[in-house]
Amino acid sequence: MKIRKAVIPAAGLGTRVLPATKVMPKEMLPIVDKPAIQYIVEEAVAAGITDVLIVTGRGKGLIEDHFDNAYELEDVLRRKGREDVADEVAAIAHMANVHFVRQHKPLGLGHAVLAARSFVGEEPFAVLYGDDVIVSRESVTGQLCRRFEEYGKGVVGVKEVPREEVGKYCTLAVSPLKEGEFAVSDMIEKPTEEQILSCWSILGRCVLPARIFEVLAHQAPGRGGEIQLTDAMAVLAREEGMIAVDFEGKRYDMGNKLGVLQAQIEVGLTHPEVGQGLRAYLKELAKTL
Ligand code: UTP
């Protein structure tokens, strides 16, 4: 079944990047010249997604404005002969059908996904975490959708992380299927050392069957008192199995300060306008470090 819908949870408080996120949503932090969430919507669109639901919350209005038309700005740019920039700005509002829903309290990622239930209905859908930007050759959402279509089971995007960092993410019980693909039979959110099943963790992307909503609706709070998406996916993994895909791509965590800096530098180096200048600057700077 073709995946047409995507959900981007973007209602978290972003406490790890305060004070930058006191007023500005972390999903709006720029990487060179585009806010993080624009890269994420572009990734969904590149996978053939036509309808995107962004789950927002208090103080996240800037995200809605970014995906809306900005008539006055476009008008001023066109009068100044800046057609190229005006077109670029205008195109953001037409990338996909972008919808919004509010998560009234930030009760966890699973709770945010549950807010998408009536938008999604009965079809499978992609979830792209609003603060995880992934730069890849083929859209990572596309890589996961392909596997969903192939196996007919929920798919999670995974990477092997250093053992001492697994506790920050989640841990998966996996058995290999083929190069870069695994069957998943269980998972645990933010495991303690004794609970670690493997060093494979979910990083920012999954494609889920609509059944996840039934599970989420009855899900008790887990780690940190939050309704965890991982806990609901663990139920699916145990009941019907899931697929893990070691995706091609580099992920940047825009929810942490170092992640934001790494994204700026690495994406900046490939940027057609500033890449060369940044490279020269970094080489000079490196000599002084
Ligand atoms: P995080 O756990 O990284 O978000 O969630 P957070 O709560 O903002 O983080 P800190 O610890 O306070 O810095 C991953 C994604 O899920 C969204 C976030 O916006 C982020 O894009 N999220 C998280 C929600 O939409 N709702 C929530 O209740 C929690």
PDB file of C-alpha atoms and ligand atoms in Angstrom:
ATOM      1  CA  MET A   1       0.000   0.000   0.000  1.00  0.00           C
ATOM      2  CA  LYS A   2       1.358   3.407  -1.006  1.00  0.00           C
ATOM      3  CA  ILE A   3       2.153   5.651   1.971  1.00  0.00           C
ATOM      4  CA  ARG A   4       0.541   9.072   1.405  1.00  0.00           C
ATOM      5  CA  LYS A   5       0.521  10.635   4.847  1.00  0.00           C
ATOM      6  CA  ALA A   6       3.184  11.750   7.288  1.00  0.00           C
ATOM      7  CA  VAL A   7       3.039  13.022  10.848  1.00  0.00           C
ATOM      8  CA  ILE A   8       5.699  15.333  12.256  1.00  0.00           C
ATOM      9  CA  PRO A   9       5.535  15.697  16.051  1.00  0.00           C
ATOM     10  CA  ALA A  10       6.838  19.156  16.870  1.00  0.00           C
ATOM     11  CA  ALA A  11       5.182  19.991  20.173  1.00  0.00           C
ATOM     12  CA  GLY A  12       8.037  19.217  22.568  1.00  0.00           C
ATOM     13  CA  LEU A  13       9.434  21.908  24.851  1.00  0.00           C
ATOM     14  CA  GLY A  14      12.995  21.733  23.556  1.00  0.00           C
ATOM     15  CA  THR A  15      14.480  22.245  27.003  1.00  0.00           C
ATOM     16  CA  ARG A  16      17.945  21.054  25.925  1.00  0.00           C
ATOM     17  CA  VAL A  17      18.439  24.055  23.639  1.00  0.00           C
ATOM     18  CA  LEU A  18      17.170  26.758  25.951  1.00  0.00           C
ATOM     19  CA  PRO A  19      17.292  29.734  25.937  1.00  0.00           C
ATOM     20  CA  ALA A  20      17.209  29.633  22.102  1.00  0.00           C
ATOM     21  CA  THR A  21      13.870  27.840  22.337  1.00  0.00           C
ATOM     22  CA  LYS A  22      12.290  30.117  24.931  1.00  0.00           C
ATOM     23  CA  VAL A  23      10.205  31.743  22.189  1.00  0.00           C
ATOM     24  CA  MET A  24      11.353  29.993  19.005  1.00  0.00           C
ATOM     25  CA  PRO A  25      10.368  26.354  18.405  1.00  0.00           C
ATOM     26  CA  LYS A  26      13.472  24.144  18.123  1.00  0.00           C
ATOM     27  CA  GLU A  27      12.030  22.830  14.854  1.00  0.00           C
ATOM     28  CA  MET A  28      12.527  26.372  13.464  1.00  0.00           C
ATOM     29  CA  LEU A  29      16.249  26.534  14.299  1.00  0.00           C
ATOM     30  CA  PRO A  30      17.957  27.232  10.972  1.00  0.00           C
ATOM     31  CA  ILE A  31      20.497  25.051   9.214  1.00  0.00           C
ATOM     32  CA  VAL A  32      22.255  27.618   7.007  1.00  0.00           C
ATOM     33  CA  ASP A  33      19.177  29.181   5.355  1.00  0.00           C
ATOM     34  CA  LYS A  34      16.233  26.869   6.046  1.00  0.00           C
ATOM     35  CA  PRO A  35      14.560  25.915   9.321  1.00  0.00           C
ATOM     36  CA  ALA A  36      15.040  22.298  10.399  1.00  0.00           C
ATOM     37  CA  ILE A  37      11.405  21.400   9.847  1.00  0.00           C
ATOM     38  CA  GLN A  38      11.567  22.459   6.194  1.00  0.00           C
ATOM     39  CA  TYR A  39      14.277  19.847   5.533  1.00  0.00           C
ATOM     40  CA  ILE A  40      11.980  17.310   7.191  1.00  0.00           C
ATOM     41  CA  VAL A  41       8.912  18.210   5.112  1.00  0.00           C
ATOM     42  CA  GLU A  42      11.115  18.129   1.982  1.00  0.00           C
ATOM     43  CA  GLU A  43      12.249  14.613   2.919  1.00  0.00           C
ATOM     44  CA  ALA A  44       8.608  13.485   3.254  1.00  0.00           C
ATOM     45  CA  VAL A  45       7.685  15.058  -0.092  1.00  0.00           C
ATOM     46  CA  ALA A  46      10.667  13.367  -1.764  1.00  0.00           C
ATOM     47  CA  ALA A  47       9.203  10.044  -0.567  1.00  0.00           C
ATOM     48  CA  GLY A  48       5.944  10.721  -2.406  1.00  0.00           C
ATOM     49  CA  ILE A  49       4.003  11.890   0.678  1.00  0.00           C
ATOM     50  CA  THR A  50       1.192  14.266  -0.277  1.00  0.00           C
ATOM     51  CA  ASP A  51      -0.296  15.118   3.123  1.00  0.00           C
ATOM     52  CA  VAL A  52       1.702  16.170   6.143  1.00  0.00           C
ATOM     53  CA  LEU A  53       0.338  16.777   9.621  1.00  0.00           C
ATOM     54  CA  ILE A  54       2.529  18.792  11.960  1.00  0.00           C
ATOM     55  CA  VAL A  55       1.654  18.337  15.626  1.00  0.00           C
ATOM     56  CA  THR A  56       2.258  21.665  17.349  1.00  0.00           C
ATOM     57  CA  GLY A  57       1.644  23.106  20.769  1.00  0.00           C
ATOM     58  CA  ARG A  58       1.839  26.371  22.675  1.00  0.00           C
ATOM     59  CA  GLY A  59       4.241  28.873  21.155  1.00  0.00           C
ATOM     60  CA  LYS A  60       4.697  26.927  17.911  1.00  0.00           C
ATOM     61  CA  GLY A  61       2.762  29.360  15.707  1.00  0.00           C
ATOM     62  CA  LEU A  62       5.902  30.286  13.755  1.00  0.00           C
ATOM     63  CA  ILE A  63       5.858  26.810  12.200  1.00  0.00           C
ATOM     64  CA  GLU A  64       2.364  27.431  10.800  1.00  0.00           C
ATOM     65  CA  ASP A  65       3.423  30.814   9.433  1.00  0.00           C
ATOM     66  CA  HIS A  66       6.460  29.284   7.735  1.00  0.00           C
ATOM     67  CA  PHE A  67       4.301  26.905   5.672  1.00  0.00           C
ATOM     68  CA  ASP A  68       1.780  29.619   4.777  1.00  0.00           C
ATOM     69  CA  ASN A  69       1.902  32.223   1.990  1.00  0.00           C
ATOM     70  CA  ALA A  70       3.703  35.447   2.855  1.00  0.00           C
ATOM     71  CA  TYR A  71       1.954  37.788   0.389  1.00  0.00           C
ATOM     72  CA  GLU A  72       3.553  41.044   1.493  1.00  0.00           C
ATOM     73  CA  LEU A  73       7.050  39.620   1.500  1.00  0.00           C
ATOM     74  CA  GLU A  74       6.621  37.983  -1.918  1.00  0.00           C
ATOM     75  CA  ASP A  75       5.159  41.205  -3.280  1.00  0.00           C
ATOM     76  CA  VAL A  76       8.062  43.322  -2.022  1.00  0.00           C
ATOM     77  CA  LEU A  77      10.599  40.833  -3.404  1.00  0.00           C
ATOM     78  CA  ARG A  78       8.950  40.786  -6.841  1.00  0.00           C
ATOM     79  CA  ARG A  79       8.794  44.590  -6.987  1.00  0.00           C
ATOM     80  CA  LYS A  80      12.509  44.629  -6.237  1.00  0.00           C
ATOM     81  CA  GLY A  81      13.137  42.160  -9.078  1.00  0.00           C
ATOM     82  CA  ARG A  82      14.123  39.365  -6.685  1.00  0.00           C
ATOM     83  CA  GLU A  83      11.951  36.810  -8.527  1.00  0.00           C
ATOM     84  CA  ASP A  84      14.157  33.842  -7.635  1.00  0.00           C
ATOM     85  CA  VAL A  85      13.916  34.443  -3.886  1.00  0.00           C
ATOM     86  CA  ALA A  86      10.199  35.250  -4.159  1.00  0.00           C
ATOM     87  CA  ASP A  87       9.618  31.940  -5.969  1.00  0.00           C
ATOM     88  CA  GLU A  88      11.625  30.057  -3.351  1.00  0.00           C
ATOM     89  CA  VAL A  89       9.611  31.628  -0.529  1.00  0.00           C
ATOM     90  CA  ALA A  90       6.305  31.010  -2.328  1.00  0.00           C
ATOM     91  CA  ALA A  91       7.135  27.349  -3.044  1.00  0.00           C
ATOM     92  CA  ILE A  92       7.311  26.509   0.691  1.00  0.00           C
ATOM     93  CA  ALA A  93       3.535  26.936   0.982  1.00  0.00           C
ATOM     94  CA  HIS A  94       2.900  24.530  -1.900  1.00  0.00           C
ATOM     95  CA  MET A  95       5.280  21.627  -1.215  1.00  0.00           C
ATOM     96  CA  ALA A  96       2.492  19.441   0.158  1.00  0.00           C
ATOM     97  CA  ASN A  97      -0.872  19.751   1.870  1.00  0.00           C
ATOM     98  CA  VAL A  98       0.425  20.771   5.279  1.00  0.00           C
ATOM     99  CA  HIS A  99      -2.063  20.432   8.141  1.00  0.00           C
ATOM    100  CA  PHE A 100      -1.740  21.272  11.821  1.00  0.00           C
ATOM    101  CA  VAL A 101      -3.161  19.899  15.027  1.00  0.00           C
ATOM    102  CA  ARG A 102      -2.389  20.857  18.596  1.00  0.00           C
ATOM    103  CA  GLN A 103      -1.156  18.557  21.285  1.00  0.00           C
ATOM    104  CA  HIS A 104      -2.685  20.374  24.219  1.00  0.00           C
ATOM    105  CA  LYS A 105      -0.005  19.258  26.692  1.00  0.00           C
ATOM    106  CA  PRO A 106       3.459  17.867  25.882  1.00  0.00           C
ATOM    107  CA  LEU A 107       2.729  14.446  27.390  1.00  0.00           C
ATOM    108  CA  GLY A 108       5.211  12.581  25.201  1.00  0.00           C
ATOM    109  CA  LEU A 109       5.987  11.557  21.632  1.00  0.00           C
ATOM    110  CA  GLY A 110       3.381   8.758  21.674  1.00  0.00           C
ATOM    111  CA  HIS A 111       0.747  11.208  22.883  1.00  0.00           C
ATOM    112  CA  ALA A 112       1.698  13.602  20.056  1.00  0.00           C
ATOM    113  CA  VAL A 113       1.307  10.815  17.469  1.00  0.00           C
ATOM    114  CA  LEU A 114      -2.088   9.904  18.949  1.00  0.00           C
ATOM    115  CA  ALA A 115      -3.235  13.466  18.176  1.00  0.00           C
ATOM    116  CA  ALA A 116      -2.885  12.505  14.480  1.00  0.00           C
ATOM    117  CA  ARG A 117      -5.446   9.706  14.673  1.00  0.00           C
ATOM    118  CA  SER A 118      -8.333  11.355  12.820  1.00  0.00           C
ATOM    119  CA  PHE A 119      -5.975  12.802  10.181  1.00  0.00           C
ATOM    120  CA  VAL A 120      -4.464   9.389   9.459  1.00  0.00           C
ATOM    121  CA  GLY A 121      -7.611   7.245   9.621  1.00  0.00           C
ATOM    122  CA  GLU A 122      -7.051   3.605   8.742  1.00  0.00           C
ATOM    123  CA  GLU A 123      -3.986   3.814   6.503  1.00  0.00           C
ATOM    124  CA  PRO A 124      -0.291   3.303   7.268  1.00  0.00           C
ATOM    125  CA  PHE A 125       1.688   6.510   7.732  1.00  0.00           C
ATOM    126  CA  ALA A 126       5.198   7.821   8.241  1.00  0.00           C
ATOM    127  CA  VAL A 127       6.420   9.547  11.406  1.00  0.00           C
ATOM    128  CA  LEU A 128       9.308  12.014  11.134  1.00  0.00           C
ATOM    129  CA  TYR A 129      10.512  13.382  14.486  1.00  0.00           C
ATOM    130  CA  GLY A 130      10.471  17.160  14.185  1.00  0.00           C
ATOM    131  CA  ASP A 131      13.946  17.718  15.573  1.00  0.00           C
ATOM    132  CA  ASP A 132      15.811  15.011  13.638  1.00  0.00           C
ATOM    133  CA  VAL A 133      17.156  16.238  10.317  1.00  0.00           C
ATOM    134  CA  ILE A 134      18.608  13.478   8.142  1.00  0.00           C
ATOM    135  CA  VAL A 135      20.726  14.268   5.107  1.00  0.00           C
ATOM    136  CA  SER A 136      20.826  11.393   2.619  1.00  0.00           C
ATOM    137  CA  ARG A 137      21.006  10.564  -1.072  1.00  0.00           C
ATOM    138  CA  GLU A 138      17.564   8.887  -1.107  1.00  0.00           C
ATOM    139  CA  SER A 139      14.923  10.293   1.274  1.00  0.00           C
ATOM    140  CA  VAL A 140      15.079   8.194   4.461  1.00  0.00           C
ATOM    141  CA  THR A 141      11.274   8.215   4.640  1.00  0.00           C
ATOM    142  CA  GLY A 142      11.353   6.806   1.098  1.00  0.00           C
ATOM    143  CA  GLN A 143      13.807   4.087   2.177  1.00  0.00           C
ATOM    144  CA  LEU A 144      11.413   3.069   4.979  1.00  0.00           C
ATOM    145  CA  CYS A 145       8.220   3.293   2.875  1.00  0.00           C
ATOM    146  CA  ARG A 146       9.752   0.887   0.330  1.00  0.00           C
ATOM    147  CA  ARG A 147      10.312  -1.687   3.074  1.00  0.00           C
ATOM    148  CA  PHE A 148       6.792  -1.199   4.459  1.00  0.00           C
ATOM    149  CA  GLU A 149       5.393  -1.881   1.001  1.00  0.00           C
ATOM    150  CA  GLU A 150       7.611  -4.962   0.732  1.00  0.00           C
ATOM    151  CA  TYR A 151       6.999  -6.550   4.167  1.00  0.00           C
ATOM    152  CA  GLY A 152       3.569  -5.131   5.131  1.00  0.00           C
ATOM    153  CA  LYS A 153       4.837  -4.511   8.663  1.00  0.00           C
ATOM    154  CA  GLY A 154       5.800  -1.435  10.665  1.00  0.00           C
ATOM    155  CA  VAL A 155       9.320  -0.194   9.842  1.00  0.00           C
ATOM    156  CA  VAL A 156      11.757   1.759  12.014  1.00  0.00           C
ATOM    157  CA  GLY A 157      14.885   3.596  10.873  1.00  0.00           C
ATOM    158  CA  VAL A 158      17.858   2.536  13.000  1.00  0.00           C
ATOM    159  CA  LYS A 159      21.551   3.182  13.559  1.00  0.00           C
ATOM    160  CA  GLU A 160      24.062   1.406  15.751  1.00  0.00           C
ATOM    161  CA  VAL A 161      25.038   3.805  18.553  1.00  0.00           C
ATOM    162  CA  PRO A 162      27.915   3.564  21.054  1.00  0.00           C
ATOM    163  CA  ARG A 163      26.873   1.341  23.992  1.00  0.00           C
ATOM    164  CA  GLU A 164      27.261   4.176  26.498  1.00  0.00           C
ATOM    165  CA  GLU A 165      24.727   6.220  24.503  1.00  0.00           C
ATOM    166  CA  VAL A 166      22.010   3.572  24.071  1.00  0.00           C
ATOM    167  CA  GLY A 167      20.379   4.723  27.327  1.00  0.00           C
ATOM    168  CA  LYS A 168      19.631   8.087  25.700  1.00  0.00           C
ATOM    169  CA  TYR A 169      17.664   6.432  22.889  1.00  0.00           C
ATOM    170  CA  CYS A 170      16.094   2.982  22.837  1.00  0.00           C
ATOM    171  CA  THR A 171      17.316  -0.577  22.371  1.00  0.00           C
ATOM    172  CA  LEU A 172      15.981  -3.154  19.904  1.00  0.00           C
ATOM    173  CA  ALA A 173      15.920  -6.978  19.912  1.00  0.00           C
ATOM    174  CA  VAL A 174      16.889  -7.718  16.306  1.00  0.00           C
ATOM    175  CA  SER A 175      17.714 -10.670  14.078  1.00  0.00           C
ATOM    176  CA  PRO A 176      19.241 -10.092  10.631  1.00  0.00           C
ATOM    177  CA  LEU A 177      17.080 -10.545   7.513  1.00  0.00           C
ATOM    178  CA  LYS A 178      19.426  -9.244   4.837  1.00  0.00           C
ATOM    179  CA  GLU A 179      22.082  -6.535   4.448  1.00  0.00           C
ATOM    180  CA  GLY A 180      20.862  -3.530   6.462  1.00  0.00           C
ATOM    181  CA  GLU A 181      17.487  -5.076   7.373  1.00  0.00           C
ATOM    182  CA  PHE A 182      16.434  -6.794  10.601  1.00  0.00           C
ATOM    183  CA  ALA A 183      13.354  -8.376  12.135  1.00  0.00           C
ATOM    184  CA  VAL A 184      12.456  -6.638  15.413  1.00  0.00           C
ATOM    185  CA  SER A 185      10.808  -8.671  18.175  1.00  0.00           C
ATOM    186  CA  ASP A 186      10.997  -6.181  21.073  1.00  0.00           C
ATOM    187  CA  MET A 187      12.256  -2.748  22.117  1.00  0.00           C
ATOM    188  CA  ILE A 188      12.790  -0.739  25.293  1.00  0.00           C
ATOM    189  CA  GLU A 189      12.855   3.068  25.609  1.00  0.00           C
ATOM    190  CA  LYS A 190      15.881   4.590  27.407  1.00  0.00           C
ATOM    191  CA  PRO A 191      17.129   1.238  28.760  1.00  0.00           C
ATOM    192  CA  THR A 192      19.277   0.820  31.838  1.00  0.00           C
ATOM    193  CA  GLU A 193      22.613  -0.974  31.305  1.00  0.00           C
ATOM    194  CA  GLU A 194      21.033  -4.347  32.267  1.00  0.00           C
ATOM    195  CA  GLN A 195      18.123  -3.848  29.838  1.00  0.00           C
ATOM    196  CA  ILE A 196      20.231  -3.277  26.706  1.00  0.00           C
ATOM    197  CA  LEU A 197      19.093  -5.723  23.987  1.00  0.00           C
ATOM    198  CA  SER A 198      21.436  -4.408  21.286  1.00  0.00           C
ATOM    199  CA  CYS A 199      23.086  -1.142  20.291  1.00  0.00           C
ATOM    200  CA  TRP A 200      20.557  -0.606  17.476  1.00  0.00           C
ATOM    201  CA  SER A 201      18.419   2.438  18.277  1.00  0.00           C
ATOM    202  CA  ILE A 202      15.591   4.154  16.424  1.00  0.00           C
ATOM    203  CA  LEU A 203      16.728   7.516  15.118  1.00  0.00           C
ATOM    204  CA  GLY A 204      13.898   9.753  14.078  1.00  0.00           C
ATOM    205  CA  ARG A 205      11.867   7.883  11.468  1.00  0.00           C
ATOM    206  CA  CYS A 206       9.255   5.127  11.286  1.00  0.00           C
ATOM    207  CA  VAL A 207       6.386   3.933   9.122  1.00  0.00           C
ATOM    208  CA  LEU A 208       3.500   2.525  11.122  1.00  0.00           C
ATOM    209  CA  PRO A 209       0.218   0.719  10.599  1.00  0.00           C
ATOM    210  CA  ALA A 210      -2.907   2.526  11.875  1.00  0.00           C
ATOM    211  CA  ARG A 211      -3.200  -0.146  14.568  1.00  0.00           C
ATOM    212  CA  ILE A 212      -0.609   1.835  16.554  1.00  0.00           C
ATOM    213  CA  PHE A 213      -3.432   4.226  17.555  1.00  0.00           C
ATOM    214  CA  GLU A 214      -5.403   1.495  19.347  1.00  0.00           C
ATOM    215  CA  VAL A 215      -2.264   0.621  21.279  1.00  0.00           C
ATOM    216  CA  LEU A 216      -1.429   4.279  22.045  1.00  0.00           C
ATOM    217  CA  ALA A 217      -4.962   4.994  23.221  1.00  0.00           C
ATOM    218  CA  HIS A 218      -4.473   2.483  26.050  1.00  0.00           C
ATOM    219  CA  GLN A 219      -0.805   3.190  26.666  1.00  0.00           C
ATOM    220  CA  ALA A 220       0.220   3.999  30.250  1.00  0.00           C
ATOM    221  CA  PRO A 221       2.944   6.623  30.761  1.00  0.00           C
ATOM    222  CA  GLY A 222       6.447   5.149  30.545  1.00  0.00           C
ATOM    223  CA  ARG A 223       9.952   6.624  30.973  1.00  0.00           C
ATOM    224  CA  GLY A 224       9.875  10.176  32.331  1.00  0.00           C
ATOM    225  CA  GLY A 225       6.119   9.892  32.937  1.00  0.00           C
ATOM    226  CA  GLU A 226       5.552  10.403  29.169  1.00  0.00           C
ATOM    227  CA  ILE A 227       3.377   8.401  26.767  1.00  0.00           C
ATOM    228  CA  GLN A 228       6.213   6.833  24.793  1.00  0.00           C
ATOM    229  CA  LEU A 229       5.892   5.884  21.127  1.00  0.00           C
ATOM    230  CA  THR A 230       8.543   3.213  21.692  1.00  0.00           C
ATOM    231  CA  ASP A 231       6.326   1.448  24.256  1.00  0.00           C
ATOM    232  CA  ALA A 232       3.480   1.247  21.729  1.00  0.00           C
ATOM    233  CA  MET A 233       5.828   0.072  18.960  1.00  0.00           C
ATOM    234  CA  ALA A 234       7.161  -2.588  21.359  1.00  0.00           C
ATOM    235  CA  VAL A 235       3.628  -4.011  21.566  1.00  0.00           C
ATOM    236  CA  LEU A 236       3.483  -4.187  17.740  1.00  0.00           C
ATOM    237  CA  ALA A 237       6.953  -5.737  17.605  1.00  0.00           C
ATOM    238  CA  ARG A 238       5.995  -8.444  20.087  1.00  0.00           C
ATOM    239  CA  GLU A 239       2.581  -9.134  18.502  1.00  0.00           C
ATOM    240  CA  GLU A 240       3.270  -9.032  14.785  1.00  0.00           C
ATOM    241  CA  GLY A 241       6.960  -8.142  14.404  1.00  0.00           C
ATOM    242  CA  MET A 242       8.487  -5.014  12.913  1.00  0.00           C
ATOM    243  CA  ILE A 243      11.302  -4.342  10.466  1.00  0.00           C
ATOM    244  CA  ALA A 244      14.387  -2.255  11.244  1.00  0.00           C
ATOM    245  CA  VAL A 245      16.278  -0.570   8.423  1.00  0.00           C
ATOM    246  CA  ASP A 246      19.841   0.646   8.851  1.00  0.00           C
ATOM    247  CA  PHE A 247      19.153   3.661   6.652  1.00  0.00           C
ATOM    248  CA  GLU A 248      21.610   5.479   4.416  1.00  0.00           C
ATOM    249  CA  GLY A 249      21.935   9.005   5.725  1.00  0.00           C
ATOM    250  CA  LYS A 250      23.436  11.199   8.420  1.00  0.00           C
ATOM    251  CA  ARG A 251      21.210  12.334  11.236  1.00  0.00           C
ATOM    252  CA  TYR A 252      21.534  15.626  13.098  1.00  0.00           C
ATOM    253  CA  ASP A 253      19.828  16.065  16.459  1.00  0.00           C
ATOM    254  CA  MET A 254      18.440  19.599  16.439  1.00  0.00           C
ATOM    255  CA  GLY A 255      17.280  19.063  20.009  1.00  0.00           C
ATOM    256  CA  ASN A 256      20.827  19.321  21.326  1.00  0.00           C
ATOM    257  CA  LYS A 257      23.371  22.111  21.061  1.00  0.00           C
ATOM    258  CA  LEU A 258      26.207  20.084  19.552  1.00  0.00           C
ATOM    259  CA  GLY A 259      23.818  18.538  17.002  1.00  0.00           C
ATOM    260  CA  VAL A 260      22.737  22.012  15.873  1.00  0.00           C
ATOM    261  CA  LEU A 261      26.373  23.100  15.366  1.00  0.00           C
ATOM    262  CA  GLN A 262      27.287  19.904  13.485  1.00  0.00           C
ATOM    263  CA  ALA A 263      24.318  20.345  11.148  1.00  0.00           C
ATOM    264  CA  GLN A 264      25.277  23.959  10.456  1.00  0.00           C
ATOM    265  CA  ILE A 265      28.857  23.069   9.599  1.00  0.00           C
ATOM    266  CA  GLU A 266      28.276  19.914   7.547  1.00  0.00           C
ATOM    267  CA  VAL A 267      25.292  21.201   5.588  1.00  0.00           C
ATOM    268  CA  GLY A 268      27.084  24.546   5.226  1.00  0.00           C
ATOM    269  CA  LEU A 269      30.073  22.827   3.623  1.00  0.00           C
ATOM    270  CA  THR A 270      27.841  21.435   0.850  1.00  0.00           C
ATOM    271  CA  HIS A 271      25.890  24.660   0.319  1.00  0.00           C
ATOM    272  CA  PRO A 272      26.401  26.113  -3.185  1.00  0.00           C
ATOM    273  CA  GLU A 273      26.543  29.710  -1.960  1.00  0.00           C
ATOM    274  CA  VAL A 274      28.629  29.511   1.211  1.00  0.00           C
ATOM    275  CA  GLY A 275      30.283  26.055   1.040  1.00  0.00           C
ATOM    276  CA  GLN A 276      33.617  27.180  -0.400  1.00  0.00           C
ATOM    277  CA  GLY A 277      33.923  30.164   1.907  1.00  0.00           C
ATOM    278  CA  LEU A 278      33.114  28.054   4.957  1.00  0.00           C
ATOM    279  CA  ARG A 279      35.681  25.405   3.965  1.00  0.00           C
ATOM    280  CA  ALA A 280      38.427  28.013   3.632  1.00  0.00           C
ATOM    281  CA  TYR A 281      37.411  29.573   6.937  1.00  0.00           C
ATOM    282  CA  LEU A 282      37.387  26.227   8.776  1.00  0.00           C
ATOM    283  CA  LYS A 283      40.815  25.281   7.418  1.00  0.00           C
ATOM    284  CA  GLU A 284      42.287  28.541   8.708  1.00  0.00           C
ATOM    285  CA  LEU A 285      40.505  28.197  12.021  1.00  0.00           C
ATOM    286  CA  ALA A 286      41.625  24.576  12.456  1.00  0.00           C
ATOM    287  CA  LYS A 287      45.272  25.721  12.407  1.00  0.00           C
ATOM    288  CA  THR A 288      44.628  27.719  15.574  1.00  0.00           C
ATOM    289  CA  LEU A 289      42.866  24.920  17.497  1.00  0.00           C
TER     290      LEU A 289
HETATM  291  P1  UTP B   1      12.102  15.086  22.369  1.00  0.00           P
HETATM  292  O1  UTP B   1      11.919  14.223  23.548  1.00  0.00           O
HETATM  293  O2  UTP B   1      13.466  15.251  21.805  1.00  0.00           O
HETATM  294  O3  UTP B   1      11.493  16.547  22.599  1.00  0.00           O
HETATM  295  O4  UTP B   1      11.049  14.623  21.253  1.00  0.00           O
HETATM  296  P2  UTP B   1      11.483  17.531  23.812  1.00  0.00           P
HETATM  297  O5  UTP B   1      10.534  17.072  24.875  1.00  0.00           O
HETATM  298  O6  UTP B   1      11.180  18.852  23.178  1.00  0.00           O
HETATM  299  O7  UTP B   1      12.995  17.503  24.318  1.00  0.00           O
HETATM  300  P3  UTP B   1      13.726  18.197  25.544  1.00  0.00           P
HETATM  301  O8  UTP B   1      14.256  17.031  26.306  1.00  0.00           O
HETATM  302  O9  UTP B   1      12.751  19.058  26.282  1.00  0.00           O
HETATM  303  O10 UTP B   1      14.838  19.014  24.957  1.00  0.00           O
HETATM  304  C1  UTP B   1      11.297  14.333  19.884  1.00  0.00           C
HETATM  305  C2  UTP B   1      10.257  14.998  18.996  1.00  0.00           C
HETATM  306  O11 UTP B   1       8.935  14.780  19.489  1.00  0.00           O
HETATM  307  C3  UTP B   1       8.256  15.995  19.722  1.00  0.00           C
HETATM  308  C4  UTP B   1       9.344  17.056  19.846  1.00  0.00           C
HETATM  309  O12 UTP B   1       8.866  18.327  19.406  1.00  0.00           O
HETATM  310  C5  UTP B   1      10.442  16.516  18.955  1.00  0.00           C
HETATM  311  O13 UTP B   1      10.287  16.975  17.625  1.00  0.00           O
HETATM  312  N1  UTP B   1       7.414  15.890  20.930  1.00  0.00           N
HETATM  313  C6  UTP B   1       7.952  15.465  22.105  1.00  0.00           C
HETATM  314  C7  UTP B   1       6.075  16.221  20.857  1.00  0.00           C
HETATM  315  O14 UTP B   1       5.562  16.600  19.782  1.00  0.00           O
HETATM  316  N2  UTP B   1       5.316  16.137  21.988  1.00  0.00           N
HETATM  317  C8  UTP B   1       5.827  15.732  23.173  1.00  0.00           C
HETATM  318  O15 UTP B   1       5.055  15.668  24.161  1.00  0.00           O
HETATM  319  C9  UTP B   1       7.191  15.379  23.228  1.00  0.00           C
END
